[in-house]
């Protein structure tokens, strides 16, 4: 029998921070405008070059470089909506990206998983995407499902199978569109339409969104732009994500990395706004560091760069995908995982990104330990509890009770104690004991709880006719990919 999916719990609070002054944000924007005007970005897609040229951008056709004047950037960005909805299967799961709430998501899209049964590390597959969607459906702090791992058993159609696994195994909004061979992107739009019920409803409450990564520094991917244009035409919300690495693909300074990433993101947004004014877009910059001795990748830095990215997105007048997150560079579950996740969770209510969190992955968002999503969820819930604090009620000082008990007595027998002692939320992970009274390892409890949810939670299924239609769409996409339509 289907299990009821709990209502989502946004983590937003009144504890919003401000890092940069408006004048400093304006300086960053001016840096982006200068880069786009004087340096430009590499745009390898002819259709995109034509769109830019038709609107007055300077195009070097031989080198595929586009330079965009500040006035054109500002004019295009003025059409981007500040707020829009990411739709759930039911309206109670809709996410309104207007800055009033922060919604947590899983991280994506890793390539390996520690198997739930064998505990051996292996390549991820579609069944892992299904498993995570079902478990995340049961976790109220998670509002947005981004497949944490990839359906590597499906080759070029993997993003479509990830979309299918999400749409059929959670009632929450799904990151269902990714960069894919352009002819196949239409199938993701078709799946979204079938689940939404109509084209009109898909545009009003899109059940999927997409993420397109830029190429640092100052470049785009041709398939990425082609699929982004397909999604934008259909009204599917699109985030451009820049991932500058200080020292290799970005200057070895935080603000240099931020501004080069911003130029990449804004150039992608400008393209979509020129082609389809008013299409929903959101902004994302994830800054990392090249290890100065090994050349390795370091995602977690004790610098508030994610907060800068959020404030910059809002300064441009668009929502943000980003802010604090709880994924980690750690090689497994241990001390570093707890440190990185704890710091990330504590900052979630303060950073103010519309969508953030990034739960579940280790090793720089490459490897999934299934139980980590339960550990992350617990830390995020603790952050929520701290951020929302106490509701001040004078009667809770319980002065009459204290007077009745008096000095050198106890409160065990008081009716007030029986009435209130269970008011507190105690973590299942932190307060589990063996029958002998010994505290259990929270990681062990989290794995056990994950297995319980996976075995018992069954989200409300889509109607049979919708499921059949989704299967038909996947079969058609597989045939096109096999016939060479993946290029």
XYZ file of C-alpha atoms in Angstrom:
487
model
C 0.000 0.000 0.000
C 1.225 3.543 -0.747
C 2.661 5.507 2.174
C 1.797 9.152 2.699
C 4.657 11.459 1.775
C 5.168 13.975 4.618
C 4.908 17.691 3.969
C 8.205 19.370 3.190
C 9.903 21.615 5.767
C 11.827 24.572 4.292
C 14.843 25.537 6.361
C 14.570 29.295 5.931
C 14.542 31.467 9.031
C 14.862 35.063 10.189
C 18.589 34.501 10.738
C 19.631 35.775 7.322
C 23.126 37.136 7.016
C 24.594 39.818 4.788
C 28.209 39.526 3.736
C 28.791 42.114 1.000
C 27.580 45.684 0.819
C 25.428 46.686 -2.176
C 28.339 48.718 -3.510
C 30.598 45.650 -3.378
C 28.053 43.528 -5.217
C 27.773 46.262 -7.831
C 31.565 46.175 -8.232
C 31.396 42.421 -8.889
C 28.618 42.944 -11.439
C 30.655 45.603 -13.157
C 33.551 43.146 -13.326
C 31.276 40.611 -15.023
C 30.033 43.222 -17.488
C 33.603 44.191 -18.302
C 34.632 40.566 -18.931
C 31.638 39.910 -21.182
C 32.261 43.115 -23.138
C 36.057 43.107 -23.432
C 36.969 39.394 -23.305
C 33.812 37.521 -24.243
C 32.875 33.851 -23.935
C 33.399 30.837 -26.174
C 30.098 29.722 -27.716
C 30.532 26.631 -29.941
C 26.854 26.310 -30.972
C 25.978 28.036 -34.259
C 22.353 28.614 -33.274
C 23.517 30.425 -30.124
C 25.978 32.521 -32.141
C 23.141 33.520 -34.470
C 20.898 34.515 -31.550
C 23.640 36.679 -30.057
C 24.434 38.259 -33.437
C 20.772 38.959 -34.186
C 20.552 40.961 -30.950
C 23.668 43.041 -31.529
C 26.402 41.111 -29.735
C 29.817 41.073 -31.415
C 30.498 37.598 -32.803
C 33.827 36.261 -34.004
C 32.507 33.434 -36.162
C 35.894 31.811 -36.756
C 36.900 31.612 -33.102
C 33.302 31.301 -31.828
C 33.799 34.113 -29.331
C 30.872 36.337 -28.327
C 31.355 39.744 -26.742
C 28.263 41.243 -25.146
C 27.919 44.947 -24.449
C 26.794 45.934 -20.939
C 23.549 47.472 -22.177
C 22.581 44.215 -23.906
C 23.381 42.188 -20.794
C 21.307 44.478 -18.596
C 18.426 44.547 -21.053
C 18.325 40.752 -21.312
C 18.656 40.133 -17.561
C 15.808 42.560 -16.892
C 13.433 40.033 -18.503
C 14.509 37.154 -16.217
C 11.878 36.501 -13.510
C 12.875 37.023 -9.882
C 10.419 34.376 -8.766
C 8.917 31.224 -10.222
C 7.607 27.834 -9.097
C 9.257 24.434 -9.173
C 6.258 22.125 -9.201
C 5.719 18.960 -7.212
C 3.302 16.217 -8.125
C 0.884 17.793 -5.637
C 0.727 21.526 -4.932
C 1.808 20.984 -1.322
C 5.235 20.106 -2.744
C 5.530 23.228 -4.918
C 8.625 25.356 -4.253
C 8.271 29.101 -4.793
C 11.680 30.620 -5.455
C 11.102 34.138 -4.173
C 13.727 34.434 -1.431
C 11.308 33.810 1.421
C 12.238 30.157 1.901
C 15.296 27.986 1.512
C 14.625 24.495 0.182
C 17.038 21.630 0.674
C 18.024 19.198 -2.060
C 20.106 16.122 -2.521
C 23.464 16.451 -4.230
C 24.035 15.265 -7.803
C 25.219 13.525 -9.838
C 27.814 11.097 -8.474
C 29.170 8.075 -10.280
C 29.774 5.505 -7.555
C 27.769 4.051 -4.676
C 28.596 1.965 -1.621
C 26.179 -0.904 -2.190
C 23.378 -1.098 0.380
C 23.726 -4.876 0.705
C 27.330 -5.842 -0.066
C 28.847 -2.525 1.156
C 31.246 -2.709 -1.774
C 31.953 0.361 -3.876
C 30.674 0.095 -7.457
C 29.433 2.132 -10.412
C 25.952 3.565 -9.882
C 22.909 2.437 -11.861
C 19.269 3.398 -12.351
C 18.101 1.245 -9.462
C 20.227 3.413 -7.150
C 18.446 6.518 -8.465
C 15.116 4.792 -7.766
C 16.231 3.799 -4.270
C 17.324 7.304 -3.358
C 14.144 8.888 -4.740
C 11.960 6.637 -2.600
C 13.937 7.257 0.584
C 14.199 11.003 -0.010
C 10.452 11.125 -0.590
C 10.035 10.125 3.073
C 12.364 12.819 4.486
C 10.551 16.099 5.245
C 13.636 18.345 5.250
C 14.288 17.371 1.616
C 12.187 19.467 -0.743
C 13.885 18.879 -4.094
C 15.212 15.637 -5.586
C 18.404 15.880 -7.605
C 19.498 12.320 -8.494
C 22.576 11.835 -6.277
C 24.013 9.237 -8.646
C 23.736 8.476 -12.342
C 22.075 5.701 -14.352
C 25.294 4.488 -15.926
C 23.625 1.282 -17.104
C 21.770 3.304 -19.776
C 24.577 5.031 -21.673
C 23.569 8.113 -23.694
C 19.957 8.027 -22.419
C 21.035 7.975 -18.745
C 19.644 11.478 -17.987
C 16.231 10.433 -19.281
C 16.239 7.342 -17.078
C 17.270 9.459 -14.091
C 14.339 11.767 -14.869
C 12.003 8.771 -15.115
C 13.276 7.286 -11.835
C 12.647 10.580 -10.043
C 9.223 11.300 -11.497
C 7.961 7.801 -10.684
C 9.394 7.461 -7.172
C 8.870 10.810 -5.432
C 6.129 13.406 -5.242
C 8.732 16.162 -4.893
C 10.214 18.366 -7.591
C 12.807 16.532 -9.688
C 15.983 17.757 -11.338
C 15.049 15.827 -14.456
C 16.809 17.676 -17.245
C 20.550 17.603 -17.756
C 22.929 18.108 -20.643
C 22.122 15.346 -23.137
C 22.426 14.827 -26.865
C 20.139 17.606 -28.164
C 17.657 15.393 -30.083
C 16.979 13.498 -26.847
C 16.181 16.579 -24.755
C 12.693 16.721 -26.264
C 11.910 13.431 -24.537
C 12.559 14.996 -21.113
C 10.123 17.777 -22.020
C 7.591 15.188 -23.139
C 7.904 13.299 -19.854
C 7.388 16.525 -17.907
C 4.280 17.280 -19.973
C 2.792 13.837 -19.362
C 3.329 14.075 -15.603
C 2.045 17.671 -15.434
C -1.058 16.740 -17.452
C -0.816 19.405 -20.154
C 1.568 21.891 -21.716
C -0.177 24.736 -19.911
C 0.203 23.048 -16.534
C 3.820 22.141 -17.307
C 4.577 25.826 -17.825
C 2.675 26.885 -14.708
C 4.102 24.228 -12.377
C 7.001 22.479 -14.145
C 7.648 19.115 -12.442
C 11.304 19.103 -13.523
C 14.127 21.587 -13.865
C 17.520 21.343 -15.504
C 21.126 22.160 -14.715
C 23.668 23.132 -17.370
C 27.336 23.342 -16.369
C 29.553 25.925 -18.013
C 33.188 25.272 -18.904
C 35.767 27.261 -16.973
C 37.121 29.641 -17.913
C 34.606 31.617 -19.975
C 33.232 28.868 -22.193
C 30.133 26.827 -22.908
C 29.424 23.323 -24.154
C 27.552 23.029 -27.464
C 25.211 20.249 -26.316
C 24.671 22.090 -23.042
C 23.515 25.241 -24.832
C 21.384 23.289 -27.295
C 19.566 21.433 -24.531
C 19.221 24.634 -22.492
C 17.465 26.300 -25.424
C 15.124 23.306 -25.754
C 14.224 23.456 -22.068
C 13.842 27.241 -22.097
C 11.430 27.101 -25.029
C 9.319 24.639 -23.026
C 9.378 26.769 -19.861
C 11.510 24.260 -17.948
C 13.521 26.215 -15.323
C 17.235 26.174 -16.086
C 20.191 26.812 -13.815
C 23.597 27.524 -15.246
C 26.293 26.266 -12.874
C 29.850 27.547 -13.039
C 32.511 25.514 -11.231
C 35.709 27.621 -11.275
C 38.752 26.077 -9.617
C 41.148 28.622 -8.163
C 44.628 28.180 -9.542
C 43.743 26.153 -12.633
C 40.540 27.265 -14.364
C 40.153 30.503 -12.396
C 42.416 33.096 -10.789
C 43.946 31.997 -7.499
C 41.857 34.541 -5.578
C 38.271 34.125 -4.330
C 36.834 37.204 -6.026
C 38.597 36.360 -9.278
C 36.986 32.926 -9.254
C 33.580 34.399 -8.429
C 33.647 36.965 -11.217
C 34.829 34.525 -13.905
C 32.117 32.073 -12.836
C 29.523 34.839 -12.832
C 30.467 35.849 -16.380
C 29.911 32.259 -17.530
C 26.536 31.984 -15.777
C 25.267 35.392 -16.870
C 26.243 34.804 -20.497
C 24.159 31.623 -20.520
C 21.208 33.407 -18.934
C 21.483 36.245 -21.440
C 21.332 33.754 -24.316
C 18.126 32.202 -22.984
C 16.524 35.585 -22.292
C 17.342 36.801 -25.803
C 15.806 33.667 -27.283
C 12.833 33.306 -24.909
C 12.336 36.457 -22.811
C 10.948 35.716 -19.371
C 11.959 32.044 -19.290
C 12.770 30.885 -15.731
C 16.489 30.753 -14.904
C 18.504 30.507 -11.736
C 22.116 31.184 -10.897
C 24.804 28.927 -9.435
C 28.541 29.232 -8.776
C 30.415 26.451 -6.967
C 33.998 27.542 -6.324
C 36.818 25.106 -5.548
C 40.593 25.165 -5.084
C 43.420 23.334 -6.808
C 45.606 21.731 -4.144
C 48.861 23.716 -4.387
C 51.074 20.618 -4.006
C 49.133 17.765 -5.646
C 46.879 19.561 -8.128
C 43.930 17.757 -6.532
C 40.397 19.092 -6.204
C 39.289 20.731 -2.951
C 35.604 21.672 -2.851
C 35.272 22.468 0.838
C 36.924 25.714 1.845
C 36.504 27.731 5.064
C 35.475 30.761 3.016
C 31.941 32.145 2.554
C 32.124 31.958 -1.244
C 28.724 30.291 -1.508
C 27.183 33.234 0.310
C 28.853 35.625 -2.137
C 27.345 33.615 -5.001
C 23.859 33.798 -3.469
C 24.079 37.540 -2.891
C 25.361 38.048 -6.419
C 22.454 36.048 -7.865
C 20.009 38.220 -5.970
C 21.829 41.363 -7.096
C 21.152 40.242 -10.688
C 17.488 39.736 -9.778
C 17.294 35.937 -10.135
C 16.974 33.029 -7.696
C 20.010 31.073 -6.575
C 20.890 27.406 -6.610
C 23.570 27.327 -3.968
C 24.525 28.621 -0.600
C 25.686 26.293 2.111
C 25.810 22.550 1.504
C 26.512 19.385 3.471
C 28.364 17.217 0.978
C 32.045 16.764 1.674
C 35.489 16.092 0.236
C 35.996 13.363 2.836
C 36.879 9.880 1.507
C 34.194 8.219 3.627
C 32.156 8.562 6.801
C 34.210 9.854 9.682
C 35.525 12.903 11.488
C 35.910 15.074 8.371
C 32.441 14.155 7.165
C 30.962 15.253 10.460
C 32.934 18.504 10.493
C 32.072 19.472 6.909
C 28.433 18.485 7.230
C 28.007 20.155 10.600
C 29.442 23.468 9.417
C 27.380 23.330 6.247
C 24.164 22.572 8.083
C 24.730 25.362 10.608
C 25.031 27.913 7.791
C 22.023 26.738 5.763
C 19.432 29.037 7.372
C 21.775 32.034 7.128
C 23.002 31.911 3.545
C 19.569 32.371 2.014
C 19.862 30.528 -1.293
C 16.500 29.449 -2.652
C 17.719 25.882 -3.256
C 20.730 24.470 -1.403
C 21.806 21.656 0.895
C 23.459 19.157 -1.449
C 22.936 16.092 0.759
C 24.375 12.636 0.499
C 27.737 12.575 -1.294
C 31.413 12.359 -0.346
C 34.706 12.687 -2.248
C 33.800 15.965 -3.931
C 30.247 14.870 -4.879
C 31.401 11.654 -6.548
C 30.466 8.812 -4.156
C 27.195 7.947 -2.401
C 26.956 6.299 0.983
C 23.176 5.730 1.187
C 23.060 6.234 4.946
C 24.750 9.630 4.662
C 21.512 11.174 3.441
C 19.972 10.187 6.803
C 22.938 11.630 8.722
C 22.780 14.821 6.649
C 19.029 15.069 7.120
C 19.437 14.838 10.884
C 22.046 17.595 10.943
C 19.852 19.808 8.773
C 16.916 19.200 11.094
C 19.089 20.179 14.060
C 20.063 23.361 12.204
C 16.378 24.052 11.587
C 15.604 23.590 15.295
C 18.385 25.981 16.288
C 17.406 28.596 13.713
C 13.781 28.633 14.759
C 14.687 28.863 18.412
C 12.101 29.183 21.153
C 8.621 30.606 20.977
C 8.582 32.755 24.097
C 5.677 31.854 26.364
C 5.778 33.306 29.866
C 3.784 30.398 31.294
C 6.640 28.049 30.411
C 8.760 29.588 33.150
C 6.627 27.294 35.354
C 7.068 29.462 38.464
C 4.158 27.792 40.246
C 5.670 24.355 39.670
C 9.057 25.512 40.963
C 7.365 27.002 44.029
C 5.494 23.743 44.748
C 8.671 21.653 44.457
C 10.853 24.051 46.436
C 14.528 23.654 47.342
C 16.285 20.268 47.415
C 13.417 18.336 45.849
C 12.772 16.930 42.363
C 10.290 17.319 39.509
C 9.798 13.639 38.659
C 6.328 13.314 40.152
C 4.973 16.615 38.902
C 2.022 16.529 36.453
C 3.802 19.359 34.625
C 6.729 16.995 33.954
C 4.442 14.272 32.562
C 2.747 16.884 30.370
C 5.911 18.364 28.847
C 8.757 15.852 29.037
C 7.936 14.531 25.539
C 7.794 17.997 23.942
C 11.412 17.703 22.816
C 12.531 16.229 19.508
C 15.134 13.583 20.217
C 17.184 12.288 17.332
C 16.655 8.639 16.471
C 20.264 8.524 15.368
C 21.820 10.002 18.505
C 19.707 8.483 21.245
C 19.341 4.826 20.235
C 20.443 2.248 22.800
C 20.953 -1.507 22.786
C 18.750 -3.661 25.076
C 21.696 -3.588 27.475
C 21.556 0.216 27.559
C 24.672 0.882 25.484
C 24.631 3.793 23.014
C 24.594 2.689 19.368
C 26.818 4.075 16.620
C 24.769 6.735 14.736
C 26.172 5.548 11.390
C 24.937 2.032 12.125
C 21.526 3.359 13.133
C 21.341 5.542 10.015
C 22.047 2.556 7.750
C 19.387 0.536 9.542
C 16.891 3.386 9.243
C 17.691 3.824 5.547
C 16.970 0.157 4.916
C 13.725 0.393 6.891
C 12.495 3.367 4.867
C 13.489 1.750 1.587
C 11.657 -1.447 2.526
C 8.496 0.203 3.830
C 7.976 3.599 2.177
C 6.079 3.457 -1.090
C 5.168 6.874 -2.552
C 1.783 7.285 -4.180
C 2.266 5.935 -7.715
C 1.444 7.820 -10.874
C -1.691 6.643 -12.683
C -1.210 3.547 -14.821
C -1.846 5.397 -18.084
C 0.841 7.954 -17.186
C 3.305 5.192 -16.331
C 2.643 3.492 -19.640
C 3.151 6.751 -21.503
C 6.453 7.375 -19.723
C 7.603 3.892 -20.707
C 6.638 4.618 -24.315
C 8.659 7.847 -24.271
C 11.725 6.042 -22.914
C 11.429 3.316 -25.539
C 11.208 5.930 -28.302
C 14.276 7.713 -26.918
C 16.219 4.449 -26.803
C 15.346 3.739 -30.431
C 16.491 7.217 -31.504
C 19.726 6.890 -29.551
C 20.395 3.467 -31.093
C 19.749 4.874 -34.566
C 22.338 7.582 -34.083
C 20.087 10.373 -32.844
C 22.324 10.809 -29.817
C 24.532 13.143 -31.846
